[in-house]
Amino acid sequence: MRLDSEQLEFFRREGYLVVPNALDPVGIQPAIDEITESVDLHAEAAVADGRLSHTYADEPFETRLWKIHQEYEDLYWSVIYGQLQGHGIFALVSNEELLDLAESVVGPEIIGSAVYRLRPKLPGHWHGEVPWHQDSGYFEPVCDNELILTVWVPFVDATVERGCLEVMPGVHKGGVVRHTQLEPGEEGRRAYLEIREEDLPGERVVATPVDRGGVVLLTNRTPHRSTPNRSDVIRWSIDIRYQSADLPTNFPPLTMARNGASGNGAPAADGPESEATLTCYPPESDFLVRSRSRPEAVVRTWQEFNEIRTAHQPADSTVRWE
């Protein structure tokens, strides 16, 4: 599915767009299957170690992790911080329907951004509430003025009650505002960035409920937040990001080509070696998902995807918020 001119105009003006029925639900299932396999493995290990009474395998996808969490909290953290980079996740990030949407916005040469995040928002759980932020708050300053497209994909209907995204429309052209680093959460868990009320660039707030099969598109400078889940099911979602292959990237074939690769694949002696790590998000690896000019470099299998992600040597992000 490609965006029409009216949708593109809305997205460029408002900084977000809800696209119903963007995906055949069949295209979502491989990712759900991979997530389920991960929950299976962690649950079976916890049962074997006596940390969990049973695997809750009879519970549906929408409630299983929540039931487990009420007995054994660590499994939730293992799932959301696990490296899901197998067959199901790759099938989703390389889904042709999603890539058609992305091409409408970023052009035909598409990098799958390093940053994709699985978000199982448990009912009433503190970690599922994400404060106001711009995605660019987490990215390198070199990419502040570039477009990195977020495609927010729900695995279940994302209603207001379940904690759908809220956005602050029409202020994305104003640049990246100041973010504050919050204190780590429970047990030292990873902290969020937050735009404090006095730094918010606008006042109008729009909720973006979307059913399974639909997506929400955001720019990297669109302020957004995730509201509490007040239902009795898990609001499962994943946010995937795409950018033009012309932007800074750490995808090895493009990095070496830009630096002038020597015959053995290393940067040329007179090449700017510092550019080898110039990328929008250094801790994780990018990957080329669509290209007409370099089709041989496109990542086409989940095994290659997994290898690239696993082999990546993380680099530190710039410390820009105190």
CSV table of C-alpha atoms in Angstrom, one decimal:
chain,number,residue,atom,x,y,z
A,1,MET,CA,0.0,0.0,0.0
A,2,ARG,CA,1.4,3.4,-1.0
A,3,LEU,CA,0.2,6.7,0.5
A,4,ASP,CA,-1.9,8.9,-1.8
A,5,SER,CA,-1.3,12.6,-2.2
A,6,GLU,CA,-3.8,13.6,0.5
A,7,GLN,CA,-2.3,11.2,3.0
A,8,LEU,CA,1.2,12.5,2.3
A,9,GLU,CA,0.1,16.1,2.6
A,10,PHE,CA,-1.5,15.3,6.0
A,11,PHE,CA,1.6,13.5,7.2
A,12,ARG,CA,4.0,16.3,6.2
A,13,ARG,CA,1.7,18.9,7.8
A,14,GLU,CA,0.8,17.1,11.0
A,15,GLY,CA,3.8,14.9,11.6
A,16,TYR,CA,1.7,11.7,11.9
A,17,LEU,CA,-0.8,9.6,10.1
A,18,VAL,CA,-3.1,6.7,11.0
A,19,VAL,CA,-3.4,4.2,8.2
A,20,PRO,CA,-6.2,1.6,8.7
A,21,ASN,CA,-5.9,-1.7,7.1
A,22,ALA,CA,-2.3,-1.1,6.0
A,23,LEU,CA,-1.3,-4.7,6.6
A,24,ASP,CA,-2.9,-8.1,5.9
A,25,PRO,CA,-3.2,-9.6,9.4
A,26,VAL,CA,-1.5,-12.7,8.0
A,27,GLY,CA,1.7,-10.6,7.6
A,28,ILE,CA,1.7,-9.9,11.3
A,29,GLN,CA,1.5,-13.5,12.4
A,30,PRO,CA,5.1,-14.6,11.9
A,31,ALA,CA,6.2,-11.9,14.4
A,32,ILE,CA,3.6,-13.1,16.9
A,33,ASP,CA,4.8,-16.6,16.4
A,34,GLU,CA,8.4,-15.6,17.2
A,35,ILE,CA,7.3,-13.7,20.3
A,36,THR,CA,5.3,-16.7,21.4
A,37,GLU,CA,8.4,-18.9,20.9
A,38,SER,CA,10.4,-16.6,23.1
A,39,VAL,CA,7.8,-16.6,25.8
A,40,ASP,CA,7.7,-20.4,25.6
A,41,LEU,CA,11.5,-20.7,26.0
A,42,HIS,CA,11.6,-18.4,29.0
A,43,ALA,CA,8.6,-19.9,30.6
A,44,GLU,CA,9.8,-23.4,30.3
A,45,ALA,CA,13.2,-22.5,31.8
A,46,ALA,CA,11.4,-20.7,34.7
A,47,VAL,CA,9.3,-23.8,35.4
A,48,ALA,CA,12.3,-26.0,35.2
A,49,ASP,CA,14.1,-23.8,37.8
A,50,GLY,CA,11.0,-23.7,40.1
A,51,ARG,CA,10.5,-20.0,39.5
A,52,LEU,CA,7.1,-20.4,37.8
A,53,SER,CA,4.4,-23.0,38.5
A,54,HIS,CA,3.4,-23.7,34.9
A,55,THR,CA,3.9,-22.1,31.4
A,56,TYR,CA,0.4,-20.7,31.0
A,57,ALA,CA,0.5,-22.2,27.5
A,58,ASP,CA,-3.3,-22.4,27.3
A,59,GLU,CA,-3.6,-18.6,27.7
A,60,PRO,CA,-4.1,-16.6,24.5
A,61,PHE,CA,-1.4,-14.2,23.2
A,62,GLU,CA,-3.4,-11.2,24.5
A,63,THR,CA,-3.2,-12.3,28.2
A,64,ARG,CA,-0.5,-14.9,28.6
A,65,LEU,CA,2.5,-12.7,29.5
A,66,TRP,CA,0.3,-10.8,32.0
A,67,LYS,CA,-0.8,-14.0,33.8
A,68,ILE,CA,2.9,-15.1,34.0
A,69,HIS,CA,3.9,-11.6,35.2
A,70,GLN,CA,1.6,-11.8,38.2
A,71,GLU,CA,3.5,-14.9,39.4
A,72,TYR,CA,7.0,-14.2,38.0
A,73,GLU,CA,8.0,-10.7,37.0
A,74,ASP,CA,11.4,-11.3,35.5
A,75,LEU,CA,10.0,-13.0,32.4
A,76,TYR,CA,8.6,-9.8,31.2
A,77,TRP,CA,12.0,-8.1,31.2
A,78,SER,CA,13.6,-11.1,29.5
A,79,VAL,CA,11.1,-10.7,26.6
A,80,ILE,CA,11.2,-7.0,26.0
A,81,TYR,CA,14.9,-6.7,26.3
A,82,GLY,CA,15.6,-10.0,24.4
A,83,GLN,CA,17.2,-9.8,21.0
A,84,LEU,CA,14.3,-10.7,18.8
A,85,GLN,CA,15.9,-10.8,15.4
A,86,GLY,CA,14.7,-14.1,13.9
A,87,HIS,CA,12.3,-15.2,11.3
A,88,GLY,CA,9.2,-13.5,12.5
A,89,ILE,CA,10.6,-10.1,13.2
A,90,PHE,CA,12.5,-10.0,10.0
A,91,ALA,CA,9.4,-11.0,8.0
A,92,LEU,CA,7.6,-8.0,9.5
A,93,VAL,CA,10.4,-5.4,9.1
A,94,SER,CA,10.9,-6.5,5.5
A,95,ASN,CA,7.1,-6.8,4.8
A,96,GLU,CA,6.4,-5.5,1.3
A,97,GLU,CA,3.3,-3.6,2.4
A,98,LEU,CA,5.3,-1.8,5.1
A,99,LEU,CA,8.1,-1.1,2.6
A,100,ASP,CA,5.6,0.4,0.2
A,101,LEU,CA,4.4,2.7,2.9
A,102,ALA,CA,8.0,3.6,3.8
A,103,GLU,CA,8.9,4.3,0.2
A,104,SER,CA,6.1,6.8,-0.1
A,105,VAL,CA,7.8,8.8,2.6
A,106,VAL,CA,11.6,8.2,2.5
A,107,GLY,CA,12.1,7.1,-1.1
A,108,PRO,CA,13.1,3.8,-2.9
A,109,GLU,CA,16.4,3.2,-1.2
A,110,ILE,CA,15.4,2.1,2.3
A,111,ILE,CA,17.4,1.3,5.4
A,112,GLY,CA,15.8,-0.5,8.2
A,113,SER,CA,16.8,1.6,11.2
A,114,ALA,CA,18.7,0.0,14.0
A,115,VAL,CA,16.0,0.9,16.4
A,116,TYR,CA,12.9,-1.4,16.5
A,117,ARG,CA,11.2,-2.0,19.8
A,118,LEU,CA,8.8,-4.6,21.0
A,119,ARG,CA,6.2,-3.2,23.5
A,120,PRO,CA,4.0,-5.5,25.5
A,121,LYS,CA,2.0,-2.9,27.6
A,122,LEU,CA,0.7,-4.9,30.5
A,123,PRO,CA,-2.5,-3.8,32.2
A,124,GLY,CA,-1.7,-1.1,34.8
A,125,HIS,CA,2.1,-1.7,34.6
A,126,TRP,CA,4.3,1.4,35.2
A,127,HIS,CA,6.8,0.5,32.4
A,128,GLY,CA,4.2,0.6,29.7
A,129,GLU,CA,3.6,4.3,30.2
A,130,VAL,CA,6.1,6.2,28.1
A,131,PRO,CA,6.4,10.0,28.7
A,132,TRP,CA,6.3,12.7,26.0
A,133,HIS,CA,9.4,12.5,23.8
A,134,GLN,CA,10.6,12.8,20.3
A,135,ASP,CA,12.4,9.8,18.8
A,136,SER,CA,15.2,12.1,17.8
A,137,GLY,CA,15.9,12.6,21.5
A,138,TYR,CA,17.5,9.1,21.4
A,139,PHE,CA,19.3,9.6,18.0
A,140,GLU,CA,22.6,11.2,17.2
A,141,PRO,CA,22.5,15.0,16.6
A,142,VAL,CA,23.9,14.5,13.1
A,143,CYS,CA,20.4,13.2,12.2
A,144,ASP,CA,18.3,15.8,13.9
A,145,ASN,CA,17.3,17.5,10.6
A,146,GLU,CA,16.8,14.2,8.7
A,147,LEU,CA,13.6,12.1,8.5
A,148,ILE,CA,13.5,8.8,10.2
A,149,LEU,CA,10.1,7.2,9.8
A,150,THR,CA,8.5,5.3,12.7
A,151,VAL,CA,5.9,2.7,11.7
A,152,TRP,CA,4.0,1.8,14.8
A,153,VAL,CA,2.4,-1.6,14.4
A,154,PRO,CA,-0.2,-3.0,16.9
A,155,PHE,CA,-0.6,-6.8,17.3
A,156,VAL,CA,-4.0,-6.3,18.9
A,157,ASP,CA,-6.5,-3.5,18.6
A,158,ALA,CA,-5.0,-0.4,20.2
A,159,THR,CA,-7.9,1.4,21.8
A,160,VAL,CA,-7.8,4.4,24.0
A,161,GLU,CA,-8.6,2.2,27.0
A,162,ARG,CA,-5.7,-0.1,26.2
A,163,GLY,CA,-3.3,2.9,25.9
A,164,CYS,CA,-2.9,3.9,22.3
A,165,LEU,CA,-0.4,6.5,21.3
A,166,GLU,CA,-1.0,10.2,21.8
A,167,VAL,CA,0.7,12.7,19.5
A,168,MET,CA,1.3,16.4,19.5
A,169,PRO,CA,0.6,17.3,15.9
A,170,GLY,CA,2.0,20.0,13.7
A,171,VAL,CA,5.0,20.9,15.7
A,172,HIS,CA,7.6,18.5,14.2
A,173,LYS,CA,9.1,21.2,12.0
A,174,GLY,CA,10.4,23.1,15.0
A,175,GLY,CA,13.3,20.8,15.6
A,176,VAL,CA,14.4,18.7,18.6
A,177,VAL,CA,13.5,20.2,22.0
A,178,ARG,CA,15.2,19.6,25.3
A,179,HIS,CA,14.7,16.2,26.9
A,180,THR,CA,15.3,15.1,30.5
A,181,GLN,CA,16.8,11.8,31.5
A,182,LEU,CA,14.5,10.1,34.0
A,183,GLU,CA,15.8,8.1,36.8
A,184,PRO,CA,16.0,4.3,36.2
A,185,GLY,CA,12.8,2.4,37.0
A,186,GLU,CA,12.2,-0.6,39.2
A,187,GLU,CA,15.3,-2.7,39.9
A,188,GLY,CA,17.4,-0.2,37.9
A,189,ARG,CA,15.6,-0.9,34.6
A,190,ARG,CA,16.3,1.2,31.6
A,191,ALA,CA,15.1,4.8,32.0
A,192,TYR,CA,13.1,6.9,29.5
A,193,LEU,CA,13.7,10.4,28.2
A,194,GLU,CA,11.0,12.9,28.8
A,195,ILE,CA,10.0,16.3,27.5
A,196,ARG,CA,9.1,18.3,30.6
A,197,GLU,CA,5.8,20.2,30.5
A,198,GLU,CA,7.6,23.6,30.3
A,199,ASP,CA,9.5,22.3,27.2
A,200,LEU,CA,6.6,20.9,25.2
A,201,PRO,CA,6.5,22.5,21.8
A,202,GLY,CA,2.7,22.5,21.6
A,203,GLU,CA,-0.6,22.1,23.4
A,204,ARG,CA,-3.0,20.2,21.1
A,205,VAL,CA,-3.0,16.4,21.8
A,206,VAL,CA,-4.5,13.8,19.6
A,207,ALA,CA,-5.1,10.1,20.4
A,208,THR,CA,-4.4,7.6,17.6
A,209,PRO,CA,-6.5,4.4,18.2
A,210,VAL,CA,-5.9,1.9,15.5
A,211,ASP,CA,-7.1,-1.7,15.0
A,212,ARG,CA,-4.9,-4.7,14.3
A,213,GLY,CA,-3.8,-4.4,10.7
A,214,GLY,CA,-3.5,-0.7,10.8
A,215,VAL,CA,-0.4,1.4,11.6
A,216,VAL,CA,0.5,4.8,12.9
A,217,LEU,CA,3.2,6.7,11.0
A,218,LEU,CA,5.4,9.3,12.9
A,219,THR,CA,8.3,11.5,12.1
A,220,ASN,CA,11.3,11.4,14.4
A,221,ARG,CA,10.5,14.9,15.6
A,222,THR,CA,6.8,14.3,16.4
A,223,PRO,CA,6.3,14.5,20.2
A,224,HIS,CA,4.3,11.4,21.3
A,225,ARG,CA,3.6,9.4,24.4
A,226,SER,CA,2.1,6.1,25.5
A,227,THR,CA,-0.8,6.3,27.9
A,228,PRO,CA,-1.8,3.8,30.6
A,229,ASN,CA,-3.4,0.4,29.7
A,230,ARG,CA,-6.7,0.3,31.7
A,231,SER,CA,-8.0,-2.9,30.1
A,232,ASP,CA,-7.5,-6.5,31.1
A,233,VAL,CA,-5.4,-7.5,28.0
A,234,ILE,CA,-1.9,-6.8,26.9
A,235,ARG,CA,-1.5,-4.0,24.3
A,236,TRP,CA,1.2,-5.7,22.2
A,237,SER,CA,2.9,-3.5,19.6
A,238,ILE,CA,6.2,-3.0,17.8
A,239,ASP,CA,7.7,0.2,16.5
A,240,ILE,CA,9.8,-0.1,13.3
A,241,ARG,CA,11.9,2.6,11.8
A,242,TYR,CA,13.0,3.3,8.2
A,243,GLN,CA,15.2,5.9,6.7
A,244,SER,CA,16.7,6.8,3.3
A,245,ALA,CA,19.9,5.0,2.5
A,246,ASP,CA,21.4,8.4,1.8
A,247,LEU,CA,21.3,9.2,5.6
A,248,PRO,CA,24.2,8.2,8.0
A,249,THR,CA,24.2,4.5,8.5
A,250,ASN,CA,26.4,1.8,10.0
A,251,PHE,CA,25.2,-0.9,7.5
A,252,PRO,CA,28.7,-2.3,6.5
A,253,PRO,CA,28.3,-2.4,2.7
A,254,LEU,CA,27.2,1.2,2.5
A,255,THR,CA,29.6,2.4,5.1
A,256,MET,CA,32.6,0.8,3.2
A,257,ALA,CA,31.3,2.1,-0.2
A,258,ARG,CA,31.1,5.7,1.1
A,259,ASN,CA,34.5,5.5,2.8
A,260,GLY,CA,36.2,3.9,-0.3
A,261,ALA,CA,36.7,0.2,0.4
A,262,SER,CA,40.0,-1.4,-0.3
A,263,GLY,CA,40.2,-4.8,-2.0
A,264,ASN,CA,40.0,-6.6,1.4
A,265,GLY,CA,36.8,-4.8,2.4
A,266,ALA,CA,38.5,-2.4,4.8
A,267,PRO,CA,38.3,1.4,4.5
A,268,ALA,CA,40.8,2.9,2.1
A,269,ALA,CA,43.9,4.3,3.8
A,270,ASP,CA,43.0,7.9,2.9
A,271,GLY,CA,39.3,7.4,3.6
A,272,PRO,CA,37.7,9.3,6.5
A,273,GLU,CA,37.7,6.5,9.0
A,274,SER,CA,35.7,8.5,11.5
A,275,GLU,CA,32.7,8.3,9.2
A,276,ALA,CA,32.7,4.5,9.5
A,277,THR,CA,30.7,4.9,12.7
A,278,LEU,CA,28.6,7.9,11.6
A,279,THR,CA,25.1,6.7,12.1
A,280,CYS,CA,21.8,7.8,13.6
A,281,TYR,CA,21.9,5.2,16.4
A,282,PRO,CA,25.4,3.7,17.1
A,283,PRO,CA,24.4,1.0,19.7
A,284,GLU,CA,22.7,-1.2,17.1
A,285,SER,CA,23.0,-2.1,13.5
A,286,ASP,CA,21.1,-0.8,10.4
A,287,PHE,CA,20.2,-3.1,7.5
A,288,LEU,CA,19.3,-2.4,3.8
A,289,VAL,CA,15.8,-3.7,3.1
A,290,ARG,CA,15.0,-2.2,-0.3
A,291,SER,CA,17.2,-0.9,-3.1
A,292,ARG,CA,17.1,-0.6,-6.8
A,293,SER,CA,20.6,0.8,-7.1
A,294,ARG,CA,22.3,-1.9,-4.9
A,295,PRO,CA,20.0,-4.9,-4.9
A,296,GLU,CA,22.9,-7.2,-4.1
A,297,ALA,CA,23.3,-5.5,-0.7
A,298,VAL,CA,19.7,-6.0,0.4
A,299,VAL,CA,19.3,-8.2,3.4
A,300,ARG,CA,16.9,-10.9,2.2
A,301,THR,CA,17.0,-13.7,4.8
A,302,TRP,CA,16.4,-13.7,8.5
A,303,GLN,CA,19.7,-15.6,9.0
A,304,GLU,CA,21.6,-12.7,7.4
A,305,PHE,CA,19.6,-10.2,9.4
A,306,ASN,CA,20.4,-12.1,12.6
A,307,GLU,CA,24.1,-12.3,11.7
A,308,ILE,CA,24.4,-8.6,11.0
A,309,ARG,CA,22.6,-7.7,14.3
A,310,THR,CA,24.7,-10.2,16.3
A,311,ALA,CA,28.1,-9.3,14.8
A,312,HIS,CA,27.6,-5.5,15.3
A,313,GLN,CA,30.0,-3.9,17.7
A,314,PRO,CA,28.0,-1.4,19.7
A,315,ALA,CA,29.2,2.2,19.9
A,316,ASP,CA,28.1,4.7,22.5
A,317,SER,CA,25.5,7.3,21.8
A,318,THR,CA,26.3,10.9,22.2
A,319,VAL,CA,25.5,12.1,25.8
A,320,ARG,CA,23.3,15.1,24.9
A,321,TRP,CA,20.8,15.3,27.8
A,322,GLU,CA,21.9,15.7,31.4
